Amino acid sequence: MSSVARQRLETGSELNNDVVSVNVGGQVFQTTKQTLTQAGPESLLSRIGGTGSDRFVDRDPDLFSLLLSLLRSGTLPSKVKDFDLRDLIEESRFYGLESLLTGSLTNPSHFDGFALQKSSVLPLNGRDCPSAIASTPFGSLHVSHGSKITSFDWSLTRKSTILTQFTAVDSLLALSPDIAAAGATDFSGLQILDLHEGCVKQVLSWENSTRSGSTVQAIGSSGEFLFTSFESSRRNSNSILVYDLNTLNPVIEIGHNEIFGADLDSAIPATKLKWVSSYGLLMASGSHSGLSGVAGNIRFWDIRSGKVVFELKEKVDCFADVCVSDNLNVLFKVGVNSGEVFNADLRCLGSVNNDADDHSNPWICLGDRRKVVNGKKEGFGCKIESHGNQVFCSKGGDIELWSEVAMGSDKTSEGQLKGRVFRKNLMGRVKDMGGLRITNLAFGGNKMFVTRKDQQVVEIWQGLTRGF
């Protein structure tokens, strides 16, 4: 026998040793040990692959064929559209493949803002409208409505509702699929809730100088820390507390203000907190409406030193809402008077000092610079959030999608940071546009979640997911 023939026989023998036959519900499937080990060491299929012998599994062979395709290629076949998602999820749990199925169907990297359209709605129990929503990276969702919080799993096919001690939840943050932080502006303390067990795990409070209760104005988090903006029940002091996210022990207190007289700047608590990971800074913003109009401030805190790195004081066309894009290194706002979207380059903010006696302005208007008519606040109620490399802004019942356009010129013009330009698109199909005012935007997995005034549902916006 030639050496070539001998090598072919040895190779064939090795391949045969690697082939595994699995009998599922009377139908035999052949695959390789390597394919089955893609399921992970704790899964049933990985154990079957390790035995090297034939196995019988008394389950549905058609559903198994879909999961085997997922192991082979990392994606589901097109024929999956003929099956019920709930059946496929239940089967994936039996084999220990739910995490792989989750990654295939709700992978955040598959998010495409341009492809989003309203696909369905999630109805809520009761008559209360959503006050806050929070999502996890792979798309599970928590919704507060009245004194209740309803949770949906990543597939949005299973939901549970718990009753809280709050009259209404104003701030909600998902710490995991089963754990959330919740607070209210009329109820003392930040509650860490176990949504699966329906109980309060811990209450975090701020001990202010007046020894009054401490209400929650905003919640945020990073990979290591939990941030909470507190205001005393007497509204004469406020602060931001930083907690260790794992132990929930306090780490540092920043932005502590005791309010005396008409010190307006100190009287404004932070109502939005956002961690900027690329800079290692915490953005805290808050605004106040008075006789002279709306004023506010945006501060970037170094939580290690407890000091403000840079600050923007808003007096002319103050923000109705503000967000920061870590990916783009850009700060965005919606002007409360004009309703226009503005941006500011984070890389330049360190050199800006826009105190009352300084007329420097870091903001660049991205819109039409419309004039305010009869003092009407065009931006009142608008929401703006960043996700990935895109920015989403609600205007009444519509959503604008702002994205960066590649430009070769360094020339600065309207709507352009130096060498950069942003353009907007209206989102959704014609039938998706309009409607009641949007009250919340959130993102999880490959979806966007939207709530509207006086609506007892959550809208799901997503692109085309293969099969479903």
GROMACS .gro file of C-alpha atoms in nm:
model
  468
    1MET     CA    1   0.000   0.000   0.000
    2SER     CA    2   0.137   0.342  -0.095
    3SER     CA    3   0.207   0.607   0.169
    4VAL     CA    4  -0.063   0.833   0.018
    5ALA     CA    5  -0.329   0.561   0.048
    6ARG     CA    6  -0.219   0.482   0.403
    7GLN     CA    7  -0.246   0.851   0.498
    8ARG     CA    8  -0.598   0.870   0.352
    9LEU     CA    9  -0.707   0.565   0.552
   10GLU     CA   10  -0.561   0.709   0.873
   11THR     CA   11  -0.733   1.043   0.809
   12GLY     CA   12  -1.066   0.870   0.741
   13SER     CA   13  -1.026   0.668   1.060
   14GLU     CA   14  -0.967   0.987   1.261
   15LEU     CA   15  -1.275   1.150   1.107
   16ASN     CA   16  -1.487   0.844   1.185
   17ASN     CA   17  -1.371   0.853   1.546
   18ASP     CA   18  -1.479   1.219   1.565
   19VAL     CA   19  -1.830   1.155   1.430
   20VAL     CA   20  -2.110   1.125   1.686
   21SER     CA   21  -2.461   0.997   1.620
   22VAL     CA   22  -2.748   1.135   1.827
   23ASN     CA   23  -3.094   0.983   1.805
   24VAL     CA   24  -3.349   1.252   1.886
   25GLY     CA   25  -3.710   1.137   1.896
   26GLY     CA   26  -3.637   0.855   1.651
   27GLN     CA   27  -3.441   1.065   1.400
   28VAL     CA   28  -3.066   1.012   1.383
   29PHE     CA   29  -2.837   1.314   1.351
   30GLN     CA   30  -2.467   1.286   1.277
   31THR     CA   31  -2.226   1.557   1.379
   32THR     CA   32  -1.879   1.591   1.527
   33LYS     CA   33  -1.753   1.603   1.884
   34GLN     CA   34  -1.611   1.948   1.809
   35THR     CA   35  -1.955   2.078   1.709
   36LEU     CA   36  -2.118   1.943   2.024
   37THR     CA   37  -1.852   2.097   2.249
   38GLN     CA   38  -1.958   2.439   2.118
   39ALA     CA   39  -2.254   2.399   2.354
   40GLY     CA   40  -2.028   2.449   2.656
   41PRO     CA   41  -1.894   2.206   2.918
   42GLU     CA   42  -2.212   2.205   3.130
   43SER     CA   43  -2.453   2.127   2.847
   44LEU     CA   44  -2.613   1.790   2.775
   45LEU     CA   45  -2.476   1.785   2.420
   46SER     CA   46  -2.120   1.841   2.534
   47ARG     CA   47  -2.150   1.541   2.767
   48ILE     CA   48  -2.291   1.332   2.481
   49GLY     CA   49  -1.998   1.432   2.262
   50GLY     CA   50  -1.755   1.331   2.534
   51THR     CA   51  -1.887   0.976   2.560
   52GLY     CA   52  -1.820   0.893   2.196
   53SER     CA   53  -2.116   0.655   2.188
   54ASP     CA   54  -2.463   0.679   2.037
   55ARG     CA   55  -2.729   0.837   2.257
   56PHE     CA   56  -3.109   0.852   2.246
   57VAL     CA   57  -3.279   1.177   2.352
   58ASP     CA   58  -3.658   1.177   2.379
   59ARG     CA   59  -3.718   1.528   2.241
   60ASP     CA   60  -3.853   1.698   1.929
   61PRO     CA   61  -3.618   1.628   1.634
   62ASP     CA   62  -3.730   1.930   1.432
   63LEU     CA   63  -3.639   2.173   1.711
   64PHE     CA   64  -3.312   1.988   1.769
   65SER     CA   65  -3.216   2.036   1.403
   66LEU     CA   66  -3.244   2.414   1.450
   67LEU     CA   67  -3.021   2.409   1.756
   68LEU     CA   68  -2.769   2.183   1.580
   69SER     CA   69  -2.751   2.436   1.296
   70LEU     CA   70  -2.686   2.705   1.559
   71LEU     CA   71  -2.393   2.502   1.694
   72ARG     CA   72  -2.253   2.442   1.347
   73SER     CA   73  -2.269   2.795   1.208
   74GLY     CA   74  -2.350   3.030   1.495
   75THR     CA   75  -2.678   3.132   1.328
   76LEU     CA   76  -3.027   2.988   1.298
   77PRO     CA   77  -3.151   2.860   0.959
   78SER     CA   78  -3.424   3.046   0.772
   79LYS     CA   79  -3.676   2.768   0.838
   80VAL     CA   80  -3.687   2.879   1.203
   81LYS     CA   81  -3.968   3.117   1.104
   82ASP     CA   82  -4.201   2.815   1.090
   83PHE     CA   83  -4.159   2.750   1.463
   84ASP     CA   84  -4.284   2.918   1.780
   85LEU     CA   85  -4.008   3.107   1.960
   86ARG     CA   86  -4.129   2.990   2.301
   87ASP     CA   87  -4.093   2.625   2.196
   88LEU     CA   88  -3.739   2.689   2.074
   89ILE     CA   89  -3.646   2.866   2.397
   90GLU     CA   90  -3.781   2.578   2.607
   91GLU     CA   91  -3.585   2.328   2.399
   92SER     CA   92  -3.266   2.535   2.429
   93ARG     CA   93  -3.302   2.530   2.809
   94PHE     CA   94  -3.328   2.151   2.808
   95TYR     CA   95  -2.999   2.118   2.618
   96GLY     CA   96  -2.828   2.403   2.805
   97LEU     CA   97  -2.808   2.624   2.495
   98GLU     CA   98  -3.015   2.925   2.599
   99SER     CA   99  -2.713   3.156   2.620
  100LEU     CA  100  -2.615   3.067   2.263
  101LEU     CA  101  -2.972   3.124   2.145
  102THR     CA  102  -2.980   3.459   2.326
  103GLY     CA  103  -2.657   3.565   2.156
  104SER     CA  104  -2.795   3.470   1.816
  105LEU     CA  105  -3.130   3.646   1.848
  106THR     CA  106  -3.052   3.952   2.062
  107ASN     CA  107  -2.681   4.017   2.015
  108PRO     CA  108  -2.616   4.390   2.078
  109SER     CA  109  -2.366   4.391   1.789
  110HIS     CA  110  -2.658   4.323   1.553
  111PHE     CA  111  -2.828   4.651   1.647
  112ASP     CA  112  -2.894   4.863   1.337
  113GLY     CA  113  -3.058   5.196   1.404
  114PHE     CA  114  -3.143   5.257   1.038
  115ALA     CA  115  -3.334   4.927   1.018
  116LEU     CA  116  -3.546   4.981   1.328
  117GLN     CA  117  -3.922   4.980   1.292
  118LYS     CA  118  -4.207   4.920   1.533
  119SER     CA  119  -4.264   4.545   1.538
  120SER     CA  120  -4.492   4.482   1.835
  121VAL     CA  121  -4.609   4.610   2.174
  122LEU     CA  122  -4.586   4.470   2.526
  123PRO     CA  123  -4.912   4.524   2.718
  124LEU     CA  124  -4.894   4.611   3.088
  125ASN     CA  125  -5.135   4.511   3.362
  126GLY     CA  126  -5.351   4.781   3.516
  127ARG     CA  127  -5.433   5.138   3.418
  128ASP     CA  128  -5.102   5.308   3.500
  129CYS     CA  129  -4.872   5.429   3.224
  130PRO     CA  130  -4.497   5.359   3.229
  131SER     CA  131  -4.297   5.611   3.430
  132ALA     CA  132  -3.952   5.456   3.375
  133ILE     CA  133  -3.798   5.170   3.180
  134ALA     CA  134  -3.463   4.993   3.211
  135SER     CA  135  -3.305   4.721   2.998
  136THR     CA  136  -3.008   4.486   3.017
  137PRO     CA  137  -2.746   4.444   2.741
  138PHE     CA  138  -2.919   4.135   2.595
  139GLY     CA  139  -3.268   4.277   2.596
  140SER     CA  140  -3.450   4.181   2.915
  141LEU     CA  141  -3.668   4.472   3.026
  142HIS     CA  142  -3.804   4.623   3.348
  143VAL     CA  143  -4.096   4.868   3.334
  144SER     CA  144  -4.233   5.072   3.624
  145HIS     CA  145  -4.600   5.168   3.604
  146GLY     CA  146  -4.769   5.312   3.909
  147SER     CA  147  -4.654   5.118   4.215
  148LYS     CA  148  -4.572   4.809   4.006
  149ILE     CA  149  -4.265   4.689   3.817
  150THR     CA  150  -4.315   4.441   3.533
  151SER     CA  151  -4.016   4.243   3.405
  152PHE     CA  152  -3.980   4.070   3.068
  153ASP     CA  153  -3.712   3.812   2.991
  154TRP     CA  154  -3.471   3.852   2.698
  155SER     CA  155  -3.719   3.689   2.458
  156LEU     CA  156  -4.002   3.917   2.583
  157THR     CA  157  -4.226   3.608   2.599
  158ARG     CA  158  -4.227   3.569   2.979
  159LYS     CA  159  -4.324   3.843   3.220
  160SER     CA  160  -4.376   3.888   3.592
  161THR     CA  161  -4.506   4.180   3.798
  162ILE     CA  162  -4.429   4.282   4.155
  163LEU     CA  163  -4.584   4.547   4.380
  164THR     CA  164  -4.344   4.800   4.535
  165GLN     CA  165  -4.369   5.041   4.828
  166PHE     CA  166  -4.358   5.340   4.594
  167THR     CA  167  -4.661   5.537   4.481
  168ALA     CA  168  -4.476   5.578   4.152
  169VAL     CA  169  -4.119   5.488   4.048
  170ASP     CA  170  -3.932   5.781   3.893
  171SER     CA  171  -3.585   5.624   3.851
  172LEU     CA  172  -3.515   5.265   3.749
  173LEU     CA  173  -3.187   5.092   3.666
  174ALA     CA  174  -3.140   4.728   3.567
  175LEU     CA  175  -2.849   4.573   3.754
  176SER     CA  176  -2.920   4.225   3.615
  177PRO     CA  177  -3.216   4.040   3.460
  178ASP     CA  178  -3.353   3.984   3.813
  179ILE     CA  179  -3.217   4.278   4.016
  180ALA     CA  180  -3.303   4.648   3.977
  181ALA     CA  181  -3.241   4.973   4.163
  182ALA     CA  182  -3.549   5.190   4.204
  183GLY     CA  183  -3.623   5.528   4.357
  184ALA     CA  184  -3.878   5.807   4.365
  185THR     CA  185  -3.882   6.182   4.417
  186ASP     CA  186  -4.148   6.152   4.689
  187PHE     CA  187  -4.023   5.843   4.877
  188SER     CA  188  -3.707   5.819   5.084
  189GLY     CA  189  -3.425   5.580   4.995
  190LEU     CA  190  -3.291   5.385   4.697
  191GLN     CA  191  -3.429   5.032   4.696
  192ILE     CA  192  -3.241   4.733   4.555
  193LEU     CA  193  -3.516   4.497   4.442
  194ASP     CA  194  -3.508   4.125   4.372
  195LEU     CA  195  -3.767   4.115   4.095
  196HIS     CA  196  -3.773   3.736   4.080
  197GLU     CA  197  -3.851   3.694   4.450
  198GLY     CA  198  -4.053   4.016   4.471
  199CYS     CA  199  -3.868   4.158   4.771
  200VAL     CA  200  -3.646   4.447   4.879
  201LYS     CA  201  -3.288   4.326   4.920
  202GLN     CA  202  -3.147   4.650   5.060
  203VAL     CA  203  -3.227   5.018   5.107
  204LEU     CA  204  -2.954   5.278   5.049
  205SER     CA  205  -3.001   5.621   5.208
  206TRP     CA  206  -2.812   5.946   5.236
  207GLU     CA  207  -2.760   6.092   5.582
  208ASN     CA  208  -2.804   6.465   5.520
  209SER     CA  209  -2.733   6.739   5.772
  210THR     CA  210  -3.102   6.807   5.843
  211ARG     CA  211  -3.159   6.436   5.920
  212SER     CA  212  -3.461   6.440   5.692
  213GLY     CA  213  -3.543   6.173   5.436
  214SER     CA  214  -3.343   6.147   5.113
  215THR     CA  215  -3.534   6.108   4.787
  216VAL     CA  216  -3.379   5.972   4.467
  217GLN     CA  217  -3.339   6.206   4.169
  218ALA     CA  218  -3.131   5.985   3.936
  219ILE     CA  219  -2.945   5.652   3.919
  220GLY     CA  220  -2.648   5.543   3.706
  221SER     CA  221  -2.379   5.276   3.703
  222SER     CA  222  -2.047   5.167   3.562
  223GLY     CA  223  -1.891   4.821   3.565
  224GLU     CA  224  -1.773   4.880   3.923
  225PHE     CA  225  -1.991   5.147   4.079
  226LEU     CA  226  -2.352   5.245   4.143
  227PHE     CA  227  -2.424   5.619   4.139
  228THR     CA  228  -2.724   5.781   4.308
  229SER     CA  229  -2.832   6.145   4.317
  230PHE     CA  230  -3.012   6.225   4.644
  231GLU     CA  231  -3.204   6.531   4.757
  232SER     CA  232  -3.319   6.591   5.113
  233SER     CA  233  -3.693   6.576   5.169
  234ARG     CA  234  -3.680   6.943   5.272
  235ARG     CA  235  -3.511   7.021   4.939
  236ASN     CA  236  -3.236   7.222   5.108
  237SER     CA  237  -2.943   6.990   5.030
  238ASN     CA  238  -2.838   6.737   4.769
  239SER     CA  239  -2.552   6.502   4.694
  240ILE     CA  240  -2.426   6.221   4.472
  241LEU     CA  241  -2.320   5.899   4.642
  242VAL     CA  242  -2.095   5.637   4.483
  243TYR     CA  243  -2.138   5.275   4.594
  244ASP     CA  244  -1.941   4.961   4.520
  245LEU     CA  245  -2.166   4.774   4.276
  246ASN     CA  246  -2.087   4.432   4.425
  247THR     CA  247  -2.104   4.505   4.798
  248LEU     CA  248  -2.324   4.820   4.782
  249ASN     CA  249  -2.096   4.980   5.040
  250PRO     CA  250  -2.049   5.358   5.000
  251VAL     CA  251  -1.719   5.455   4.837
  252ILE     CA  252  -1.727   5.836   4.814
  253GLU     CA  253  -1.968   6.128   4.832
  254ILE     CA  254  -1.938   6.397   4.564
  255GLY     CA  255  -2.127   6.714   4.478
  256HIS     CA  256  -2.258   6.773   4.831
  257ASN     CA  257  -2.452   7.100   4.837
  258GLU     CA  258  -2.611   7.276   5.133
  259ILE     CA  259  -2.845   7.542   4.997
  260PHE     CA  260  -2.853   7.886   5.150
  261GLY     CA  261  -3.072   8.174   5.035
  262ALA     CA  262  -3.108   8.212   4.659
  263ASP     CA  263  -2.805   8.004   4.559
  264LEU     CA  264  -2.971   7.859   4.248
  265ASP     CA  265  -2.673   7.656   4.125
  266SER     CA  266  -2.650   7.461   4.451
  267ALA     CA  267  -3.025   7.409   4.456
  268ILE     CA  268  -3.020   7.201   4.136
  269PRO     CA  269  -2.980   6.828   4.207
  270ALA     CA  270  -2.848   6.596   3.936
  271THR     CA  271  -3.141   6.439   3.752
  272LYS     CA  272  -2.935   6.238   3.502
  273LEU     CA  273  -2.618   6.036   3.566
  274LYS     CA  274  -2.409   5.875   3.295
  275TRP     CA  275  -2.069   5.707   3.323
  276VAL     CA  276  -1.824   5.804   3.047
  277SER     CA  277  -1.590   5.505   3.044
  278SER     CA  278  -1.340   5.639   2.791
  279TYR     CA  279  -1.266   5.934   3.022
  280GLY     CA  280  -1.331   5.765   3.356
  281LEU     CA  281  -1.571   6.045   3.447
  282LEU     CA  282  -1.929   6.070   3.569
  283MET     CA  283  -2.159   6.310   3.386
  284ALA     CA  284  -2.422   6.467   3.614
  285SER     CA  285  -2.681   6.709   3.477
  286GLY     CA  286  -2.974   6.895   3.625
  287SER     CA  287  -3.192   7.195   3.545
  288HIS     CA  288  -3.439   7.427   3.714
  289SER     CA  289  -3.730   7.633   3.581
  290GLY     CA  290  -3.780   7.977   3.732
  291LEU     CA  291  -3.922   8.319   3.653
  292SER     CA  292  -3.621   8.403   3.438
  293GLY     CA  293  -3.646   8.079   3.239
  294VAL     CA  294  -3.473   7.742   3.255
  295ALA     CA  295  -3.117   7.720   3.388
  296GLY     CA  296  -2.901   7.416   3.450
  297ASN     CA  297  -2.554   7.268   3.466
  298ILE     CA  298  -2.366   6.971   3.326
  299ARG     CA  299  -2.073   6.857   3.536
  300PHE     CA  300  -1.812   6.588   3.472
  301TRP     CA  301  -1.683   6.441   3.797
  302ASP     CA  302  -1.362   6.254   3.874
  303ILE     CA  303  -1.496   6.013   4.136
  304ARG     CA  304  -1.147   5.932   4.261
  305SER     CA  305  -1.071   6.289   4.367
  306GLY     CA  306  -1.432   6.397   4.412
  307LYS     CA  307  -1.370   6.707   4.199
  308VAL     CA  308  -1.533   6.857   3.890
  309VAL     CA  309  -1.309   6.823   3.585
  310PHE     CA  310  -1.517   7.057   3.369
  311GLU     CA  311  -1.861   7.213   3.382
  312LEU     CA  312  -2.113   7.373   3.146
  313LYS     CA  313  -2.359   7.623   3.288
  314GLU     CA  314  -2.675   7.647   3.082
  315LYS     CA  315  -2.866   7.975   3.071
  316VAL     CA  316  -2.949   8.040   2.705
  317ASP     CA  317  -3.160   7.762   2.553
  318CYS     CA  318  -3.087   7.525   2.842
  319PHE     CA  319  -3.114   7.154   2.776
  320ALA     CA  320  -3.448   6.975   2.794
  321ASP     CA  321  -3.242   6.655   2.798
  322VAL     CA  322  -2.876   6.571   2.752
  323CYS     CA  323  -2.670   6.261   2.672
  324VAL     CA  324  -2.309   6.172   2.610
  325SER     CA  325  -2.178   5.933   2.344
  326ASP     CA  326  -1.873   5.745   2.464
  327ASN     CA  327  -1.809   5.607   2.115
  328LEU     CA  328  -1.821   5.947   1.944
  329ASN     CA  329  -1.661   6.156   2.223
  330VAL     CA  330  -1.950   6.400   2.185
  331LEU     CA  331  -2.202   6.558   2.424
  332PHE     CA  332  -2.553   6.612   2.286
  333LYS     CA  333  -2.847   6.818   2.411
  334VAL     CA  334  -3.197   6.922   2.306
  335GLY     CA  335  -3.258   7.293   2.361
  336VAL     CA  336  -3.566   7.345   2.575
  337ASN     CA  337  -3.657   7.669   2.393
  338SER     CA  338  -3.560   7.588   2.034
  339GLY     CA  339  -3.618   7.213   2.032
  340GLU     CA  340  -3.297   7.181   1.827
  341VAL     CA  341  -3.023   6.921   1.876
  342PHE     CA  342  -2.678   7.058   1.967
  343ASN     CA  343  -2.345   6.887   2.020
  344ALA     CA  344  -2.015   6.968   2.187
  345ASP     CA  345  -1.682   6.791   2.141
  346LEU     CA  346  -1.573   6.634   2.469
  347ARG     CA  347  -1.210   6.677   2.369
  348CYS     CA  348  -1.252   7.054   2.374
  349LEU     CA  349  -1.459   7.098   2.689
  350GLY     CA  350  -1.158   7.108   2.919
  351SER     CA  351  -1.062   7.445   2.770
  352VAL     CA  352  -1.413   7.592   2.800
  353ASN     CA  353  -1.517   7.815   3.086
  354ASN     CA  354  -1.865   7.945   3.023
  355ASP     CA  355  -1.929   8.132   3.347
  356ALA     CA  356  -2.159   8.431   3.341
  357ASP     CA  357  -1.878   8.665   3.242
  358ASP     CA  358  -1.749   8.438   2.966
  359HIS     CA  359  -1.931   8.425   2.633
  360SER     CA  360  -1.755   8.114   2.500
  361ASN     CA  361  -2.005   7.858   2.373
  362PRO     CA  362  -1.903   7.499   2.297
  363TRP     CA  363  -2.238   7.404   2.142
  364ILE     CA  364  -2.290   7.356   1.770
  365CYS     CA  365  -2.648   7.352   1.642
  366LEU     CA  366  -2.728   7.054   1.420
  367GLY     CA  367  -3.070   7.177   1.310
  368ASP     CA  368  -3.224   7.476   1.138
  369ARG     CA  369  -3.161   7.733   1.413
  370ARG     CA  370  -3.531   7.805   1.432
  371LYS     CA  371  -3.636   8.113   1.626
  372VAL     CA  372  -3.850   8.070   1.935
  373VAL     CA  373  -4.198   8.209   1.874
  374ASN     CA  374  -4.400   8.369   2.155
  375GLY     CA  375  -4.173   8.216   2.419
  376LYS     CA  376  -4.295   7.863   2.343
  377LYS     CA  377  -4.064   7.591   2.468
  378GLU     CA  378  -4.032   7.373   2.157
  379GLY     CA  379  -3.804   7.123   2.329
  380PHE     CA  380  -4.014   7.066   2.640
  381GLY     CA  381  -4.052   6.691   2.701
  382CYS     CA  382  -3.802   6.589   2.431
  383LYS     CA  383  -3.575   6.294   2.512
  384ILE     CA  384  -3.227   6.226   2.377
  385GLU     CA  385  -3.021   5.909   2.421
  386SER     CA  386  -2.707   5.771   2.259
  387HIS     CA  387  -2.654   5.408   2.165
  388GLY     CA  388  -2.344   5.283   1.988
  389ASN     CA  389  -2.244   5.538   1.726
  390GLN     CA  390  -2.590   5.691   1.693
  391VAL     CA  391  -2.809   5.937   1.880
  392PHE     CA  392  -3.187   5.912   1.912
  393CYS     CA  393  -3.401   6.217   1.986
  394SER     CA  394  -3.776   6.220   2.040
  395LYS     CA  395  -3.974   6.519   1.911
  396GLY     CA  396  -4.335   6.485   2.017
  397GLY     CA  397  -4.442   6.148   1.877
  398ASP     CA  398  -4.153   6.111   1.629
  399ILE     CA  399  -3.794   5.991   1.670
  400GLU     CA  400  -3.495   6.147   1.495
  401LEU     CA  401  -3.187   5.937   1.435
  402TRP     CA  402  -2.862   6.136   1.423
  403SER     CA  403  -2.552   5.968   1.283
  404GLU     CA  404  -2.208   6.075   1.174
  405VAL     CA  405  -2.130   6.109   0.804
  406ALA     CA  406  -1.774   6.051   0.687
  407MET     CA  407  -1.628   6.378   0.556
  408GLY     CA  408  -1.284   6.446   0.419
  409SER     CA  409  -1.274   6.819   0.488
  410ASP     CA  410  -1.159   6.980   0.812
  411LYS     CA  411  -1.368   7.288   0.745
  412THR     CA  412  -1.606   7.378   1.027
  413SER     CA  413  -1.964   7.458   0.929
  414GLU     CA  414  -2.314   7.433   1.068
  415GLY     CA  415  -2.390   7.090   1.205
  416GLN     CA  416  -2.024   6.993   1.198
  417LEU     CA  417  -1.752   6.935   1.450
  418LYS     CA  418  -1.414   6.996   1.295
  419GLY     CA  419  -1.382   6.731   1.026
  420ARG     CA  420  -1.710   6.570   1.135
  421VAL     CA  421  -2.072   6.616   1.031
  422PHE     CA  422  -2.397   6.469   1.163
  423ARG     CA  423  -2.719   6.416   0.971
  424LYS     CA  424  -3.065   6.316   1.085
  425ASN     CA  425  -3.319   6.064   0.961
  426LEU     CA  426  -3.676   6.016   1.075
  427MET     CA  427  -3.718   5.664   1.205
  428GLY     CA  428  -3.972   5.397   1.119
  429ARG     CA  429  -4.226   5.350   0.846
  430VAL     CA  430  -4.489   5.612   0.768
  431LYS     CA  431  -4.742   5.430   0.984
  432ASP     CA  432  -4.495   5.434   1.277
  433MET     CA  433  -4.463   5.813   1.274
  434GLY     CA  434  -4.661   6.055   1.484
  435GLY     CA  435  -4.872   5.950   1.778
  436LEU     CA  436  -4.866   6.060   2.140
  437ARG     CA  437  -4.559   6.221   2.296
  438ILE     CA  438  -4.271   5.983   2.368
  439THR     CA  439  -4.180   5.962   2.736
  440ASN     CA  440  -3.897   5.705   2.752
  441LEU     CA  441  -3.632   5.552   2.524
  442ALA     CA  442  -3.421   5.250   2.617
  443PHE     CA  443  -3.197   5.003   2.432
  444GLY     CA  444  -3.122   4.636   2.493
  445GLY     CA  445  -2.989   4.361   2.267
  446ASN     CA  446  -3.086   4.447   1.908
  447LYS     CA  447  -3.398   4.640   2.013
  448MET     CA  448  -3.519   4.984   2.111
  449PHE     CA  449  -3.801   5.025   2.365
  450VAL     CA  450  -4.038   5.323   2.352
  451THR     CA  451  -4.316   5.444   2.582
  452ARG     CA  452  -4.571   5.718   2.517
  453LYS     CA  453  -4.789   5.948   2.722
  454ASP     CA  454  -5.118   5.789   2.835
  455GLN     CA  455  -5.032   5.450   2.679
  456GLN     CA  456  -5.026   5.133   2.892
  457VAL     CA  457  -4.786   4.951   2.660
  458VAL     CA  458  -4.417   4.942   2.564
  459GLU     CA  459  -4.335   4.954   2.194
  460ILE     CA  460  -4.065   4.722   2.058
  461TRP     CA  461  -3.861   4.861   1.769
  462GLN     CA  462  -3.620   4.627   1.593
  463GLY     CA  463  -3.476   4.538   1.256
  464LEU     CA  464  -3.528   4.210   1.079
  465THR     CA  465  -3.412   3.917   1.290
  466ARG     CA  466  -3.357   3.604   1.088
  467GLY     CA  467  -3.662   3.385   1.118
  468PHE     CA  468  -3.848   3.586   1.381
   0.00000   0.00000   0.00000
